[in-house]
mmCIF file of C-alpha atoms in Angstrom:
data_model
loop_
_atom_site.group_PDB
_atom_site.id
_atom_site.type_symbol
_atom_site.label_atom_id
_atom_site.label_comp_id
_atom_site.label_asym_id
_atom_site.label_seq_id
_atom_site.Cartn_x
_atom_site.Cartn_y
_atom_site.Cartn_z
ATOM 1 C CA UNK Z 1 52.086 -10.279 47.378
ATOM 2 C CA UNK Z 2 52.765 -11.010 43.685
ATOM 3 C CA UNK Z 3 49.344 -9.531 41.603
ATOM 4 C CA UNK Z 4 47.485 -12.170 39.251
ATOM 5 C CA UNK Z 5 48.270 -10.904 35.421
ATOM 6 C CA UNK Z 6 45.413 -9.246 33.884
ATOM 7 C CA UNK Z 7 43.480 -10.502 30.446
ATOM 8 C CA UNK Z 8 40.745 -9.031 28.139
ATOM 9 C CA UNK Z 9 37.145 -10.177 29.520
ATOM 10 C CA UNK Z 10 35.340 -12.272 27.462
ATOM 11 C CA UNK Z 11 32.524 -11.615 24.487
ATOM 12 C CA UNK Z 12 30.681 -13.338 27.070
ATOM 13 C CA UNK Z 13 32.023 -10.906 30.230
ATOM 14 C CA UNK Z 14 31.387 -8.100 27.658
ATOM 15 C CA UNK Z 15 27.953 -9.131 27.016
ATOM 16 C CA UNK Z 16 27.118 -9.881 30.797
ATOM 17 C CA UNK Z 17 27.815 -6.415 31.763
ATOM 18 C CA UNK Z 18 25.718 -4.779 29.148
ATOM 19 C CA UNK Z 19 22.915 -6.941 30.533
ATOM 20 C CA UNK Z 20 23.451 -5.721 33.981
ATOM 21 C CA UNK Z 21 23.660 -2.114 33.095
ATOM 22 C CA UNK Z 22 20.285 -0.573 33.767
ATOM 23 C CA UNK Z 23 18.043 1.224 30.773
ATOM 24 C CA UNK Z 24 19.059 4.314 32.399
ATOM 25 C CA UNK Z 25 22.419 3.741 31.594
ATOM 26 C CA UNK Z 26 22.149 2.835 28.105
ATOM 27 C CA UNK Z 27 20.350 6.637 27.672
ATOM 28 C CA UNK Z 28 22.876 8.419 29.327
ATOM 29 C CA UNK Z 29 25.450 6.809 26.342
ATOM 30 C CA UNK Z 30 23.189 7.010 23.883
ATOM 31 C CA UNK Z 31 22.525 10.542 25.093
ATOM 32 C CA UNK Z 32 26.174 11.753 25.024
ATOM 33 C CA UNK Z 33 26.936 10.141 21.341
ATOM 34 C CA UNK Z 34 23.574 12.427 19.902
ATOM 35 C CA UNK Z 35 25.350 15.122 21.625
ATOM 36 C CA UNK Z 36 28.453 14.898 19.755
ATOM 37 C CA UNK Z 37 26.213 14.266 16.631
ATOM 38 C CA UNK Z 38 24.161 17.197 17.168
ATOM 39 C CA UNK Z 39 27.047 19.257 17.460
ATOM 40 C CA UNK Z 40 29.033 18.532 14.909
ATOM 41 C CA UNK Z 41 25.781 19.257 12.943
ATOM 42 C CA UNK Z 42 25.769 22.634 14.166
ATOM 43 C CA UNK Z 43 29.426 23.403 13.469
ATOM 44 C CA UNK Z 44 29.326 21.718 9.877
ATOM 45 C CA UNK Z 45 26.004 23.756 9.686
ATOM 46 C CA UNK Z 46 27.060 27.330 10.447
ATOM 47 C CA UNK Z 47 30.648 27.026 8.817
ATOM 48 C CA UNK Z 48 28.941 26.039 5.355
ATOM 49 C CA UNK Z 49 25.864 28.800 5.780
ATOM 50 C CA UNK Z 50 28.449 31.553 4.049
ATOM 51 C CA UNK Z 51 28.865 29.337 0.659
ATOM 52 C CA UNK Z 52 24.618 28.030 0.662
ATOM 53 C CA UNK Z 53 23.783 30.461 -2.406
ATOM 54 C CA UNK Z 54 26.861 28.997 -4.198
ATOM 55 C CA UNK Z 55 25.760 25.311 -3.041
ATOM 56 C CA UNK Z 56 22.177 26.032 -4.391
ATOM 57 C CA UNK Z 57 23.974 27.448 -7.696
ATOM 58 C CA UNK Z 58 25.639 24.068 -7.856
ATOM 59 C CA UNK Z 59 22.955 22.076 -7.624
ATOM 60 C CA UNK Z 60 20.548 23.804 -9.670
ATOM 61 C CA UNK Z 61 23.519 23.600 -12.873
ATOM 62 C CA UNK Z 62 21.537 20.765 -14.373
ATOM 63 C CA UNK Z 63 18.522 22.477 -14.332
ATOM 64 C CA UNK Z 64 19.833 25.303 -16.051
ATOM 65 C CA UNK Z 65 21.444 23.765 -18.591
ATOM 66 C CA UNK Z 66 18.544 22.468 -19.886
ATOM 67 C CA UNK Z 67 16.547 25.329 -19.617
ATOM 68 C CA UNK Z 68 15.877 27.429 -22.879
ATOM 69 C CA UNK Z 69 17.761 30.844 -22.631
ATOM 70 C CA UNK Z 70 14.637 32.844 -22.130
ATOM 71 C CA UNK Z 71 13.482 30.535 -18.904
ATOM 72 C CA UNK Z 72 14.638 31.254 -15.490
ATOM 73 C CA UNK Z 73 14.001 29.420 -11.961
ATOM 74 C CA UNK Z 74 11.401 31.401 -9.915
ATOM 75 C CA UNK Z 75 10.301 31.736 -6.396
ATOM 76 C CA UNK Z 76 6.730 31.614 -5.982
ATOM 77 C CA UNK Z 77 7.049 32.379 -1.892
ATOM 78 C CA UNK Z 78 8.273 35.441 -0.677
ATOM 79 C CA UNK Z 79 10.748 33.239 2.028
ATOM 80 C CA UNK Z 80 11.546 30.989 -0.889
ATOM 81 C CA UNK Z 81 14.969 32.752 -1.864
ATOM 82 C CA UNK Z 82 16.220 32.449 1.506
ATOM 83 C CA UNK Z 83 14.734 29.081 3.380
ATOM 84 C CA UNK Z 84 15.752 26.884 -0.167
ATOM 85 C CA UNK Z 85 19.254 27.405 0.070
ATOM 86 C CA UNK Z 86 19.099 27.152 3.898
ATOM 87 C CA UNK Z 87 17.335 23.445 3.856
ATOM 88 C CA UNK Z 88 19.950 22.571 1.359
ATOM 89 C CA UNK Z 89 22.642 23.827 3.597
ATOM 90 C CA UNK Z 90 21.283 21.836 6.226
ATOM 91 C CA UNK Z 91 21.009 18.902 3.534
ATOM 92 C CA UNK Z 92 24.494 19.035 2.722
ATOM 93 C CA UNK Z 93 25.923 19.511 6.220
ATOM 94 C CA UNK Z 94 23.740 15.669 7.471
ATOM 95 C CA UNK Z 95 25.619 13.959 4.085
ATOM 96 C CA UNK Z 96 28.953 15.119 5.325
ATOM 97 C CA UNK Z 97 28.633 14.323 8.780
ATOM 98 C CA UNK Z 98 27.048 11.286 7.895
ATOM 99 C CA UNK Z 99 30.312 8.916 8.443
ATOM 100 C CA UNK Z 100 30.723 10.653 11.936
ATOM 101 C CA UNK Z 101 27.242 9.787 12.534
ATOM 102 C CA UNK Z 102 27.222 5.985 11.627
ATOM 103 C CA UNK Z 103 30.900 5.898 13.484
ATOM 104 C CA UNK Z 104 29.060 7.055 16.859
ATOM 105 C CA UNK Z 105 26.107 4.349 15.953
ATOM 106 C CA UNK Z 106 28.742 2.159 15.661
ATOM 107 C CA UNK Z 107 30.472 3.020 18.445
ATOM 108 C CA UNK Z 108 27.283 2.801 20.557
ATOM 109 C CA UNK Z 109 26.563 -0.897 19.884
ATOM 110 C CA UNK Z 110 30.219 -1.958 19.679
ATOM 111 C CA UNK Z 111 30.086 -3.489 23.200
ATOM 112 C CA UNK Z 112 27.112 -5.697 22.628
ATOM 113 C CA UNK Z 113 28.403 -7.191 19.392
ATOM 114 C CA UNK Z 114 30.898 -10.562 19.365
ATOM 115 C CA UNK Z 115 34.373 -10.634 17.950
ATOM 116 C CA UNK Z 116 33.227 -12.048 14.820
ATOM 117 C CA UNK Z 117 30.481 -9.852 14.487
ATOM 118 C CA UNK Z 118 32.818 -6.758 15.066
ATOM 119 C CA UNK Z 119 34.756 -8.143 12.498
ATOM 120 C CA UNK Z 120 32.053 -8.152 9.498
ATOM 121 C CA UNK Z 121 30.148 -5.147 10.716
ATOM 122 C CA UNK Z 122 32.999 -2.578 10.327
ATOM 123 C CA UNK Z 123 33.435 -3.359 6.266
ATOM 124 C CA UNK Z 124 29.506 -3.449 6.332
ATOM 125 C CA UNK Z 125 29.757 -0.258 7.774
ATOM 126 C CA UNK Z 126 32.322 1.517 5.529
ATOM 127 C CA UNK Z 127 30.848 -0.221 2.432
ATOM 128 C CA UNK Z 128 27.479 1.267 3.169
ATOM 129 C CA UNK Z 129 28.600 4.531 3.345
ATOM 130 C CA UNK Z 130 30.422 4.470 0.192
ATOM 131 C CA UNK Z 131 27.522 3.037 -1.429
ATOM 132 C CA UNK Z 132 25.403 6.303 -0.450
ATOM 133 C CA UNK Z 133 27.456 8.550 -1.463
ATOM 134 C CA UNK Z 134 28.202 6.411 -4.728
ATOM 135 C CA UNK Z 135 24.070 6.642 -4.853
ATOM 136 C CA UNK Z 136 23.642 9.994 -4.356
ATOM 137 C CA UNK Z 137 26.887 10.981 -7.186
ATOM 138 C CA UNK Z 138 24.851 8.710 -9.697
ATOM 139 C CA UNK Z 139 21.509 10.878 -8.916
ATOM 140 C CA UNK Z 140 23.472 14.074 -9.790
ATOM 141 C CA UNK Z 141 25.734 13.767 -12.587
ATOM 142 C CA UNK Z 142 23.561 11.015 -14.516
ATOM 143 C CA UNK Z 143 20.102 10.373 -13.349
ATOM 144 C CA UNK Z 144 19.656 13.881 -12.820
ATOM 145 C CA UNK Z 145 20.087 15.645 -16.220
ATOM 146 C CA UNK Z 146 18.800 12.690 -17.708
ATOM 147 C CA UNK Z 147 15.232 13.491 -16.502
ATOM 148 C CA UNK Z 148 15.491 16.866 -16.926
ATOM 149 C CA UNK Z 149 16.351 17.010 -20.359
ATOM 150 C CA UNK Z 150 13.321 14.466 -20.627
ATOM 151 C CA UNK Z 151 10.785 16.126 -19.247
ATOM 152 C CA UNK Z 152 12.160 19.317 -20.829
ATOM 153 C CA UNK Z 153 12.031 18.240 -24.303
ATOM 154 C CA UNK Z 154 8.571 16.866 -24.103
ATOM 155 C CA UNK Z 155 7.159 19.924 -23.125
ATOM 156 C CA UNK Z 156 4.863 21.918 -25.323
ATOM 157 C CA UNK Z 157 6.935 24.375 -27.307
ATOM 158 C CA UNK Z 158 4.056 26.981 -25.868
ATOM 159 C CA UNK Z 159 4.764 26.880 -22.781
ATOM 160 C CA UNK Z 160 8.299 28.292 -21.289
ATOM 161 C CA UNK Z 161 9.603 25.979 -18.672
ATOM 162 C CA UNK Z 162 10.316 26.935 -15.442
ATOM 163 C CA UNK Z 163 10.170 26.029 -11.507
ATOM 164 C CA UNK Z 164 10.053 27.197 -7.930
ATOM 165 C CA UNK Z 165 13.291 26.582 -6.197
ATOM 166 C CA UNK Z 166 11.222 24.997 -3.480
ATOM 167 C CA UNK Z 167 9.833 22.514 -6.096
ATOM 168 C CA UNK Z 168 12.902 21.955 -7.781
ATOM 169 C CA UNK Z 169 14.711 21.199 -4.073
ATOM 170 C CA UNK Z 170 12.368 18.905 -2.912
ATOM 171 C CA UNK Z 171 12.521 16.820 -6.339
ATOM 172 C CA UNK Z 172 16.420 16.711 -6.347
ATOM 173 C CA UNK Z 173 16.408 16.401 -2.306
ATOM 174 C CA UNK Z 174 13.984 13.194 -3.021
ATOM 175 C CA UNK Z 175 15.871 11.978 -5.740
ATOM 176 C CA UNK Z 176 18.948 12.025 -3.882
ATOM 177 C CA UNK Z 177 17.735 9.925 -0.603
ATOM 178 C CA UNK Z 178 15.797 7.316 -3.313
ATOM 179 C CA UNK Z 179 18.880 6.616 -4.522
ATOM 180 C CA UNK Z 180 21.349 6.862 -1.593
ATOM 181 C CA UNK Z 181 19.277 4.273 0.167
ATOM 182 C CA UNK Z 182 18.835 2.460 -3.415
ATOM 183 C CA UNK Z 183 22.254 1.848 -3.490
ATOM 184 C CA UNK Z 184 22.463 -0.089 -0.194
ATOM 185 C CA UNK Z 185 20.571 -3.418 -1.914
ATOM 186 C CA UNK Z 186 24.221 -5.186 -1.740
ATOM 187 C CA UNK Z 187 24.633 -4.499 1.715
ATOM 188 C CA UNK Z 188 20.849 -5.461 2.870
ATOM 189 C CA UNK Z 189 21.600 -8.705 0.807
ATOM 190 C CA UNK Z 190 24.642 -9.785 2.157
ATOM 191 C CA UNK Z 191 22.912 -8.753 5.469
ATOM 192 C CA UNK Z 192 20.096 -11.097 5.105
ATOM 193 C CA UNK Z 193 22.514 -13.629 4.297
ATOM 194 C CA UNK Z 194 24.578 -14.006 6.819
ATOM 195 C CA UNK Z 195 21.878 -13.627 9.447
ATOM 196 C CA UNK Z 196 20.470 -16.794 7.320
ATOM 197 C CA UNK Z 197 17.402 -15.400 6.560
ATOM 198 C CA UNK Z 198 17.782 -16.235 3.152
ATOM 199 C CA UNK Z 199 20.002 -18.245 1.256
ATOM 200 C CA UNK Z 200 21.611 -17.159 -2.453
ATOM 201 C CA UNK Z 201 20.300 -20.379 -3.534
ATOM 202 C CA UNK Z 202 16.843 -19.089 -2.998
ATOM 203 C CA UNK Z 203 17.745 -15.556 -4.212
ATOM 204 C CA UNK Z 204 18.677 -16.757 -7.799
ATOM 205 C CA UNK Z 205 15.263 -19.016 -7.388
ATOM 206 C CA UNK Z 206 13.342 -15.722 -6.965
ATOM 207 C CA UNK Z 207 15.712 -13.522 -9.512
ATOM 208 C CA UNK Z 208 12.537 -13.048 -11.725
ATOM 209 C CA UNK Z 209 10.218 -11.399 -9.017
ATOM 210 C CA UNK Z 210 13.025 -9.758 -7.523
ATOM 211 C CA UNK Z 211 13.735 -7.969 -10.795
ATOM 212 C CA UNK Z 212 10.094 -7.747 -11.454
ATOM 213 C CA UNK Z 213 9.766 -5.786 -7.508
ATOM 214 C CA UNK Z 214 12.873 -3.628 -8.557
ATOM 215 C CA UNK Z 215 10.626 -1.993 -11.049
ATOM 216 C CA UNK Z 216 7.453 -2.178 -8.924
ATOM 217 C CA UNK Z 217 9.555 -0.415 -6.229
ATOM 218 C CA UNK Z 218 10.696 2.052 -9.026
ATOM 219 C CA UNK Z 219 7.454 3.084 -10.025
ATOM 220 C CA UNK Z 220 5.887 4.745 -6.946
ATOM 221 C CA UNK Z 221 9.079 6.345 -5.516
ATOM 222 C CA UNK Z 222 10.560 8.215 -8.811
ATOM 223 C CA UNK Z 223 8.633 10.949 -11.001
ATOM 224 C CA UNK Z 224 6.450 9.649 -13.311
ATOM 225 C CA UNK Z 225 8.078 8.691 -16.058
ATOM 226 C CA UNK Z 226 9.253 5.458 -17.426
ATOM 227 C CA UNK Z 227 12.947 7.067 -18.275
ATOM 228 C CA UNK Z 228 13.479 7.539 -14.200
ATOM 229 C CA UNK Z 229 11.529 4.380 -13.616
ATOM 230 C CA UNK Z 230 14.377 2.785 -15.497
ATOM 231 C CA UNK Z 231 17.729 4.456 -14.538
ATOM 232 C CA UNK Z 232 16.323 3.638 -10.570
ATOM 233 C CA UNK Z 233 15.103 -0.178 -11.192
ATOM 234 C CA UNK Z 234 18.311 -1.191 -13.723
ATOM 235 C CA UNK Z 235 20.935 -0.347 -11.480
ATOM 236 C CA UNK Z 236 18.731 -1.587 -8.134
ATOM 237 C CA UNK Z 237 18.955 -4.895 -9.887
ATOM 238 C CA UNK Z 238 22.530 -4.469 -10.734
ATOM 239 C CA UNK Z 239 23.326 -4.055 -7.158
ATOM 240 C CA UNK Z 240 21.113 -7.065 -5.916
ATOM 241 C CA UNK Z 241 23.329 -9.019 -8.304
ATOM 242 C CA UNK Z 242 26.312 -7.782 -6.594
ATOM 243 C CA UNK Z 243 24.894 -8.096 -3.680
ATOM 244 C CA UNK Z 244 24.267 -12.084 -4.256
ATOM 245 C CA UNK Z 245 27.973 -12.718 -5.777
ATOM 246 C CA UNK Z 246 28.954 -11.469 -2.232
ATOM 247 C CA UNK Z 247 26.630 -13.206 -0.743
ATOM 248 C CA UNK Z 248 27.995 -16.808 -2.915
ATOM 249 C CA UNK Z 249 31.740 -15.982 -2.408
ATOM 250 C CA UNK Z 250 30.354 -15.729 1.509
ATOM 251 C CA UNK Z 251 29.246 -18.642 1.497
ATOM 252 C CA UNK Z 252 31.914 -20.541 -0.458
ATOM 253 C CA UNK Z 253 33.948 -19.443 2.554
ATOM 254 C CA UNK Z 254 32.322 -20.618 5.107
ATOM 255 C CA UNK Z 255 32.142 -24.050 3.368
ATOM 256 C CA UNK Z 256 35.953 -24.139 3.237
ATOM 257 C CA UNK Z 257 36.119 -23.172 6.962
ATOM 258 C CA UNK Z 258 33.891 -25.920 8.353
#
């Protein structure tokens, strides 16, 4: 009895079985890729909890090199010395597990995604992550000291400046995620291009309110200042521009290809 050879099933095959799985299913997956998340959490967690005070030194460097030499930082909470550098810790271990976390997302809706899908949603992917962490570098070595040294030297020569660590975690913490996620606008464009939900002909028609919503947008999520209003709305437009020269070479391809 000679055996029939065997071939790959189908996007289509694929797709059919993912219908016919039940919701239960579909948990139980879901459930064992937040399991390896939440674990490697832990580990990353627990193995960095030895170096927080020196991670909390780290990032408060740009606060204290602005500070006068008679100002210090200051805990106005009796827990504060201890729970600051243990959110941070925490902080720190989600940004470096955040590749492994996307890669299990990823891995997760794999299945229900077509070959040429698969095929543009891995760069997306990898491109987005690089973007956050490009983000979240530009928030500490330039946005950063920029404001600090801002809102520093306008303050009354009277009064000593100084902060809780609390304060000063949640404002960098903030600042951070504002521009991590700012720095996705190329992806989210290109995104809303190739789904066709817009076209780059109707981006450039709409340049002036996009650049005009970039500092709307800018406004309400950064301190309140015009100096961080402007190092968070300049390079959001920068990176819609980007994102739209993507989006024409895209489309110049697909032109050639039909």
């Amino acid at each position: 009895m000679t055996s029939l050879p065997t071939t790959p099933a189908s996007n289509d095959d694929a797709t059919q079985n993912l219908e016919q799985m039940p919701i239960t299913q579909h948990l139980v997956v879901l459930r064992k890729h937040l399991f390896k998340v939440v674990a490697v959490l832990i580990g990353l967690f627990f193995f960095l909890l030895p170096f927080a005070n020196q991670t909390y030194q780290l990032l408060s460097e740009p606060l204290r090199a602005q500070l006068p030499a008679s100002s210090t930082m200051i805990a106005t909470d009796v827990t504060a010395t201890f729970m600051a550098p243990f959110k941070l810790n925490f902080f720190v271990a989600l940004m470096i597990a955040m590749p492994f976390i996307l890669y299990q997302l990823w891995t997760f809706i794999k299945p229900a995604l077509y070959a040429k899908e698969k095929s543009l949603a891995l760069p997306l992917l990898i491109g987005s992550i690089g973007l956050f962490y490009t983000g979240i570098s530009f928030a500490y070595f330039v946005a950063l000291p920029s404001i600090l040294h801002f809102f520093i030297s306008v303050s009354p020569e009277t009064v000593a400046p100084m902060t809780d660590i609390n304060s000063y975690l949640s404002f960098c913490l903030k600042l951070f995620l504002v521009f991590g996620f700012t720095f996705e606008i190329p992806i989210i464009t290109l995104i809303l291009i190739l789904i066709g939900a817009v076209s780059t002909q109707t981006l450039v028609e709409k340049r002036r309110f996009i650049i005009v919503g970039c500092f709307f947008v800018a406004m309400f999520v950064t301190p309140p200042d015009a100096l961080s209003m402007i190092m968070l709305a300049v390079p959001m437009w920068l990176l819609f521009e980007l994102g739209l020269l993507a989006g024409k070479l895209l489309e110049k391809r697909r032109l050639k290809t039909q």
